[in-house]
Short mmCIF file of C-alpha atoms in Angstrom, two decimals:
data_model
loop_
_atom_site.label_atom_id
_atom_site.label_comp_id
_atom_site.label_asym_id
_atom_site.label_seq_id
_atom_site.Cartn_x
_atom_site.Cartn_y
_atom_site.Cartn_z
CA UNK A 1 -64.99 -1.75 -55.04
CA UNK A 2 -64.59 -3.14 -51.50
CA UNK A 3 -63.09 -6.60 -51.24
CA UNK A 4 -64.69 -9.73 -51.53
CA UNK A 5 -64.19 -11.55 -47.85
CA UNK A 6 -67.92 -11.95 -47.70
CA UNK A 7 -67.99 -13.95 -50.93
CA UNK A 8 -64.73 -16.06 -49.50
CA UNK A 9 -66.64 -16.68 -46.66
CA UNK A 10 -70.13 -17.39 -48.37
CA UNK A 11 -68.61 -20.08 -50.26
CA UNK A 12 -66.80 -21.61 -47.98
CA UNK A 13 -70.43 -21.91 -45.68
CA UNK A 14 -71.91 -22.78 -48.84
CA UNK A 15 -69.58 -26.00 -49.13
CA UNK A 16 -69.96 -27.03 -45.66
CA UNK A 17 -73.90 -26.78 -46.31
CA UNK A 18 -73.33 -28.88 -49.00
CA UNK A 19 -71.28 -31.77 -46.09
CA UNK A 20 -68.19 -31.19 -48.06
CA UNK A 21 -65.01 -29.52 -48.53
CA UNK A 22 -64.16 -26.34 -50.54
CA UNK A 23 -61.17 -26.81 -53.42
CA UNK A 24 -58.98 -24.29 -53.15
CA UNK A 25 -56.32 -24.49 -55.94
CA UNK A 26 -53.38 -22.54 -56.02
CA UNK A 27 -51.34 -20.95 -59.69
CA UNK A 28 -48.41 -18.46 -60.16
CA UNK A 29 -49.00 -15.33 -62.08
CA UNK A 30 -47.35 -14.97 -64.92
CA UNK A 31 -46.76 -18.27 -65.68
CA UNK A 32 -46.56 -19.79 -68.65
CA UNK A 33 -47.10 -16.26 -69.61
CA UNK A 34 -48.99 -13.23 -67.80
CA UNK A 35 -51.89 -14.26 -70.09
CA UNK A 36 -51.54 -17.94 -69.77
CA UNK A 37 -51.39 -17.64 -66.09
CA UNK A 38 -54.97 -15.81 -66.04
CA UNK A 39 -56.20 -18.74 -68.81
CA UNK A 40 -55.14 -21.18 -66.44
CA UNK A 41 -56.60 -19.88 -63.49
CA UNK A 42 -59.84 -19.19 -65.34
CA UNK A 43 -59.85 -23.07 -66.01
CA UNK A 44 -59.41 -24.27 -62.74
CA UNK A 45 -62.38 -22.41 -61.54
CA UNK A 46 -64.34 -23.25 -64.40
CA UNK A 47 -63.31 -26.91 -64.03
CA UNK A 48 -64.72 -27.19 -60.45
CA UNK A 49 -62.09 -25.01 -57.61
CA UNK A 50 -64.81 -22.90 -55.09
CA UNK A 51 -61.77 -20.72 -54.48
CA UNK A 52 -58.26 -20.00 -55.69
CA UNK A 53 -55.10 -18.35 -55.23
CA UNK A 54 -52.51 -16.42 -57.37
CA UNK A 55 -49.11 -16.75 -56.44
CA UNK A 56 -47.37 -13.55 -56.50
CA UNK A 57 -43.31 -15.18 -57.68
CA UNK A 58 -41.00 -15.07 -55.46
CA UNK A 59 -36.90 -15.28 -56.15
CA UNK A 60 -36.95 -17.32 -52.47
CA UNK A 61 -39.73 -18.78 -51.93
CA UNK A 62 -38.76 -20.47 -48.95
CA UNK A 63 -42.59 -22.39 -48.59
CA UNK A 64 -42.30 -23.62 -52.10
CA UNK A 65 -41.03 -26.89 -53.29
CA UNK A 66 -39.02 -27.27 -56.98
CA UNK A 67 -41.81 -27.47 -59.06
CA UNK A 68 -43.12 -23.91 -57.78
CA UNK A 69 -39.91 -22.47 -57.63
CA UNK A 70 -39.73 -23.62 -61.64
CA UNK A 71 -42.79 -21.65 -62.52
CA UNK A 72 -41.90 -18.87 -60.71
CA UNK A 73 -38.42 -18.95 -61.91
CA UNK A 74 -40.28 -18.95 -65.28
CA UNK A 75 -42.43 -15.62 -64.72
CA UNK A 76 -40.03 -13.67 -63.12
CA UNK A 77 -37.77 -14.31 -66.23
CA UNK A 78 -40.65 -13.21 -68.22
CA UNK A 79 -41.36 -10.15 -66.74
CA UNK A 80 -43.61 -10.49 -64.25
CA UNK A 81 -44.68 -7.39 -61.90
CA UNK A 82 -47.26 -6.91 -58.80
CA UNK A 83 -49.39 -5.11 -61.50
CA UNK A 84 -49.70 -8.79 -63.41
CA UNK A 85 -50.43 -10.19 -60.38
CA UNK A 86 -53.55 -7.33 -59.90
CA UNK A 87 -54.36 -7.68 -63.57
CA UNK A 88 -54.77 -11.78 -63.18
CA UNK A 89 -56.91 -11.10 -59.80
CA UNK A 90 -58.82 -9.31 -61.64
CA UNK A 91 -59.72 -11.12 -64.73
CA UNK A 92 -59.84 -14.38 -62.84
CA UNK A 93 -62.63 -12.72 -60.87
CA UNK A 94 -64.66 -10.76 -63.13
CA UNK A 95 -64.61 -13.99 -65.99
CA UNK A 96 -66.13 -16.33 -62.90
CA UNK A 97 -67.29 -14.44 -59.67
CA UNK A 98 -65.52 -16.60 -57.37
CA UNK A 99 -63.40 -15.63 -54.70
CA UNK A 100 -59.45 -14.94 -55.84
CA UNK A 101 -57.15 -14.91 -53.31
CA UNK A 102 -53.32 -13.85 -53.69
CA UNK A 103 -50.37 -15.73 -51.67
CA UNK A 104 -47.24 -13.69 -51.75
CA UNK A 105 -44.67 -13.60 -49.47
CA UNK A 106 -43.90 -10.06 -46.76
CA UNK A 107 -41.09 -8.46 -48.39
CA UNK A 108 -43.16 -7.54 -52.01
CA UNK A 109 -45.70 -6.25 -50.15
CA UNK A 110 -43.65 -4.31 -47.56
CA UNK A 111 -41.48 -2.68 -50.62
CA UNK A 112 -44.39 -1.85 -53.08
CA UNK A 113 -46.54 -0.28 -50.05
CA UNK A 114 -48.85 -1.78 -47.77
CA UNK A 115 -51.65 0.73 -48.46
CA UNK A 116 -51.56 0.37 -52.00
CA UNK A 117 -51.05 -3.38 -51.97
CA UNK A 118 -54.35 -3.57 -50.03
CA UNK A 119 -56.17 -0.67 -51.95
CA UNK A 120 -55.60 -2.47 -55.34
CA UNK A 121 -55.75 -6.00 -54.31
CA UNK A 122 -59.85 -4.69 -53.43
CA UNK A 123 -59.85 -2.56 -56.35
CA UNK A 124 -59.14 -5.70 -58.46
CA UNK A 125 -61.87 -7.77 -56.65
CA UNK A 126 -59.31 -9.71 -54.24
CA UNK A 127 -61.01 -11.60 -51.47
CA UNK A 128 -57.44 -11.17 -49.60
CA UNK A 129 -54.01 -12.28 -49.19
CA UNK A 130 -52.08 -15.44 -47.84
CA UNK A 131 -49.00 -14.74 -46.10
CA UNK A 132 -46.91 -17.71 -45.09
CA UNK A 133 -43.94 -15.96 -43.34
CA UNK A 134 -45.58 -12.78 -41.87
CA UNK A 135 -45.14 -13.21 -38.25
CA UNK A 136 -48.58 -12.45 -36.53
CA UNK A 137 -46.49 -10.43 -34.12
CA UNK A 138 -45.73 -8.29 -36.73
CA UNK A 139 -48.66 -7.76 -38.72
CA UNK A 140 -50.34 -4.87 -37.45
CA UNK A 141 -50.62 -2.51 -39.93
CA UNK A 142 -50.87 -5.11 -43.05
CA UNK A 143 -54.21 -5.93 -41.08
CA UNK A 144 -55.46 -2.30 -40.26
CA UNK A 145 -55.13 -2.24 -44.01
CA UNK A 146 -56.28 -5.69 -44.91
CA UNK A 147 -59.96 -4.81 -43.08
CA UNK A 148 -60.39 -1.35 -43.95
CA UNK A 149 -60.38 -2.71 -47.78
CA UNK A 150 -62.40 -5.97 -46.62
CA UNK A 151 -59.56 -7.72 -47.28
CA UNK A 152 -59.32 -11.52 -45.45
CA UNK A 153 -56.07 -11.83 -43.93
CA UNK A 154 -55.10 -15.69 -43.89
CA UNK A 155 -52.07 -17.02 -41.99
CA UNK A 156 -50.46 -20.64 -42.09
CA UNK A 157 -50.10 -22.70 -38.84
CA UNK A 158 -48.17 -26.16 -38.83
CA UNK A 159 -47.85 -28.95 -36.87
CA UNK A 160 -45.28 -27.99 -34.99
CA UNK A 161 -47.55 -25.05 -33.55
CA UNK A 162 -48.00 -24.83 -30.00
CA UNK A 163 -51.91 -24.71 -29.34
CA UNK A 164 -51.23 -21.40 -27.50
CA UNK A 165 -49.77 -20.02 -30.68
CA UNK A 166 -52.32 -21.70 -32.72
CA UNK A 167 -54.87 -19.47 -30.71
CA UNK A 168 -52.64 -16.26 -31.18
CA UNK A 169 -52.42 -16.93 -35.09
CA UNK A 170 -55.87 -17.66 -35.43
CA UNK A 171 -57.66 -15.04 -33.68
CA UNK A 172 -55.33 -12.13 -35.78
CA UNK A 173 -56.60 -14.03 -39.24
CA UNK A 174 -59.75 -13.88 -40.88
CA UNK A 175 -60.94 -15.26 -44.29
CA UNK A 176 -59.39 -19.24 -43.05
CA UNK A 177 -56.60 -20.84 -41.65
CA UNK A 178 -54.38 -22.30 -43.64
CA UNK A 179 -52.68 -25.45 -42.34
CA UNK A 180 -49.70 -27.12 -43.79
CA UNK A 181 -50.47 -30.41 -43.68
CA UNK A 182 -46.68 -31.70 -42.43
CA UNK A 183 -43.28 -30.01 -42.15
CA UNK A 184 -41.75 -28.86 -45.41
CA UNK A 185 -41.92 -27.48 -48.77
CA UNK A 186 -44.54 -27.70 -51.03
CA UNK A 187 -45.40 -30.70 -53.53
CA UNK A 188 -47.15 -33.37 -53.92
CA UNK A 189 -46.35 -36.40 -51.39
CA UNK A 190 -47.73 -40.31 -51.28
CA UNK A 191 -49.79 -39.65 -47.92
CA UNK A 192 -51.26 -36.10 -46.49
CA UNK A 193 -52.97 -37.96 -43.17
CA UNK A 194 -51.86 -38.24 -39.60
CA UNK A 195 -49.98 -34.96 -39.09
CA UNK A 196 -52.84 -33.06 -40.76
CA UNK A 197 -56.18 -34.44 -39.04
CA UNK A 198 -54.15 -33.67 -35.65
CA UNK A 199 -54.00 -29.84 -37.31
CA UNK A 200 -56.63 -29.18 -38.16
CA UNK A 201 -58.21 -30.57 -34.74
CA UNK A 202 -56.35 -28.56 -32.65
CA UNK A 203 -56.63 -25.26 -34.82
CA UNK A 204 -60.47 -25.61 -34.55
CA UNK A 205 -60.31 -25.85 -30.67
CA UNK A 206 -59.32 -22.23 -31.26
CA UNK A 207 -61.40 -20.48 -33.62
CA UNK A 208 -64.41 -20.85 -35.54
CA UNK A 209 -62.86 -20.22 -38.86
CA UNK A 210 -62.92 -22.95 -41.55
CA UNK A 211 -59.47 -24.82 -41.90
CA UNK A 212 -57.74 -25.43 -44.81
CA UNK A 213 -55.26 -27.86 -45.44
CA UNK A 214 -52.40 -27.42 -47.96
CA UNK A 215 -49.02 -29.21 -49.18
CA UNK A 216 -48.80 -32.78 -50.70
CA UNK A 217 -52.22 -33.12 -52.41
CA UNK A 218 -52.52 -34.24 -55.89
CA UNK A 219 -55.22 -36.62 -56.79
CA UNK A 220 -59.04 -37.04 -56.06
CA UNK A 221 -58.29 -40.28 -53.69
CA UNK A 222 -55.73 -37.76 -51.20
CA UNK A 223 -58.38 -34.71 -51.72
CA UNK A 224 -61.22 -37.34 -50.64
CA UNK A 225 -58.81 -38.08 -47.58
CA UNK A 226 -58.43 -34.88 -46.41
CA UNK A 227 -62.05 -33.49 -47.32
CA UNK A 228 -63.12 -35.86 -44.44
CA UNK A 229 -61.23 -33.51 -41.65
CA UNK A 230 -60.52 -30.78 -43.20
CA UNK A 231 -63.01 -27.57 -44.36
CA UNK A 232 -60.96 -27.05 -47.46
CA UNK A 233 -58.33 -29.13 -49.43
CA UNK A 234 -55.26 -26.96 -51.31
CA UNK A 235 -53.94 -27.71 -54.46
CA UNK A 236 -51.06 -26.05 -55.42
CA UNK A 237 -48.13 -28.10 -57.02
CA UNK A 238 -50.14 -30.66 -59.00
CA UNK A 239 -51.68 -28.21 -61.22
CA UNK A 240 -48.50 -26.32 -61.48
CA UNK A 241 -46.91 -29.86 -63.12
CA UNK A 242 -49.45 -30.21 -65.31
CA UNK A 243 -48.67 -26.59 -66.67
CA UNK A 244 -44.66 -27.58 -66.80
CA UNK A 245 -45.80 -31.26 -68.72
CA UNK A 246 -47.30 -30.06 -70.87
CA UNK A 247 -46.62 -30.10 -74.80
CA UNK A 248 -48.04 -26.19 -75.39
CA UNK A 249 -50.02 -23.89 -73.20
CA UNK A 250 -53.20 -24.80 -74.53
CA UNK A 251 -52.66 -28.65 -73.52
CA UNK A 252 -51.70 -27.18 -69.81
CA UNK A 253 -54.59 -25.45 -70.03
CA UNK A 254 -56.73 -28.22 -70.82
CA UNK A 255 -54.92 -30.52 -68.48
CA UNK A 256 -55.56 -28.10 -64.84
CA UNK A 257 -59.28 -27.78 -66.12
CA UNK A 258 -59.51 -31.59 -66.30
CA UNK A 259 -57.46 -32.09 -62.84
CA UNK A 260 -59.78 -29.39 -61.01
CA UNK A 261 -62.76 -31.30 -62.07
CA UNK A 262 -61.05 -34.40 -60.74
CA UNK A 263 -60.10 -33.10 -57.68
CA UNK A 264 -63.66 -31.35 -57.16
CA UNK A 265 -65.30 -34.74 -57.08
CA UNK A 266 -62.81 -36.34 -54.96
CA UNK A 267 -63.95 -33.48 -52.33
CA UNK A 268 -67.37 -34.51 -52.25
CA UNK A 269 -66.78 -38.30 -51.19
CA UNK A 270 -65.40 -39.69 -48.59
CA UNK A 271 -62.68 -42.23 -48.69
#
C-alpha cells in the first residue's frame, strides 16, 4: 500500500469546496492506553475531524505544552513503542478512511531508520508525517523517502519566520503547512488572532499549499475565528484535557467525540 497524500490532499480541496476549513485534531498514541489511544482517535474522526494526527511521545517534547507532555509522560510509562504508533495509524485509518497523519519529533525517526519509518508509516495507510524541529536544511533524505512511499512531508513555520525562509520551508513540504499560530508551547490560550492571520498571509504569498494553523485552539467560537483565515484549524491540547478529566476512559472517549463535533461546526461559520 502506497501512502495516502492524495486522500490528505482530496480532503483538504474538498473542505475548501465546501467555503470552509478542515479540522485537524491532534492525540498521543498510547494514551490512556495503546488501545484507548486508537478508541479515541477513532472518535474524533467519527465525531466530525476531516483529518488527524497521532503523536508519536516524546521524553522532550520541546513543541508541547504540560498537558501533552502529561499524556505522553503517561504512554511512555505504559509502554509505548513506534510499532503502537503504526498499529494506531493503522486502525484509525482502516475503521474511518480518513487521512492519519503522525507528528513525531527527528530523533525517533533518525534512530529507528528513516527507510523503515517511511515504508511502514505507508504500509499502515499514513498520509505522512509532521516534523516540528527537522530543519528543512537537513531533510533530504527523510523526503527522498517521504515521496517515494507517497508520504506528505509537513513542516511548521512561525511568526517569527522570515518570508524568505517561509518560501524555503514551504517549497521542501508537501501535504500543508503547518503554522503555529504565536510563539510557544502548545495549549489552549484566550485569543489565537493577530499573530496568526499575519501567518498564514504571508505563508500563502509563497506556496499554493493549504495552511494550517495550530496551538491555542479549544472551542468552536476560536475554531470559527481562525476558520475565517486559515485552510485548516488544529486541535491538539483540548482534546488531550478532556482525555486527562475524565472520570474513566470511556467518559474521555465520549467527551473528544462530543468536542470534535463541536469544534467541526464552529469551522463551518464564521465569527
Amino acid at each position: 500500500m502506497s501512502g495516502n497524500i492524495r486522500l490528505l490532499s482530496d480532503t483538504l480541496a474538498a473542505a475548501r469546496a465546501e467555503d470552509r476549513a478542515a479540522l485537524v485534531a491532534y492525540l498521543p498514541a498510547g494514551f490512556p492506553t495503546v488501545e484507548g489511544g486508537i478508541e479515541a482517535v477513532k472518535a474524533v474522526l467519527d465525531g466530525g475531524a476531516d483529518v488527524v494526527e497521532v503523536g508519536l511521545p516524546h521524553s522532550d517534547p520541546v513543541l508541547d505544552g504540560p498537558v501533552i507532555q502529561t499524556a505522553d509522560d503517561v504512554a511512555l510509562r505504559g509502554g509505548v513503542r513506534i510499532a503502537d504508533v503504526m498499529r494506531t495509524v493503522r486502525e484509525a485509518y482502516e475503521a474511518t478512511g480518513k487521512p492519519v497523519l503522525v507528528m513525531t519529533y527527528w530523533n525517533p525517526v533518525d534512530r529507528y531508520g528513516v527507510e523503515r519509518f517511511t515504508a511502514e508509516l505507508a504500509e499502515a495507510g499514513g498520509a505522512g508525517c509532521i516534523l516540528p524541529d527537522l530543519p528543512v536544511q537537513e531533510s533530504g533524505l527523510w523526503r527522498e523517502h517521504a515521496e517515494k512511499h507517497g508520504l506528505a512531508t509537513v513542516f511548521v513555520v512561525a511568526p517569527s519566520s522570515r518570508d524568505e525562509r517561509l518560501a524555503t520551508i514551504t517549497a521542501a513540504g508537501s501535504g500543508f503547512v503547518y503554522a503555529a499560530s504565536l510563539m510557544g508551547v502548545t495549549g489552549t490560550r484566550e485569543s489565537v488572532g493577530g499573530q496568526a492571520a499575519d501567518l498564514v498571509r504571508r505563508t500563502r504569498a509563497t506556496t499554493d499549499l493549504p495552511v494550517c494553523v495550530g496551538l491555542g485552539v479549544s472551542d468552536a467560537a476560536q475554531a470559527a475565528e481562525v476558520a475565517s483565515f486559515a485552510d485548516g484549524v488544529i486541535v491538539g491540547s483540548a482534546f488531550v484535557k478532556r482525555l486527562l478529566d475524565a472520570e474513566d476512559q470511556a467518559a474521555g472517549i465520549a467527551a473528544v467525540r462530543e468536542l470534535a463535533g463541536e469544534l467541526a461546526r464552529g469551522v463551518r461559520r464564521t465569527p
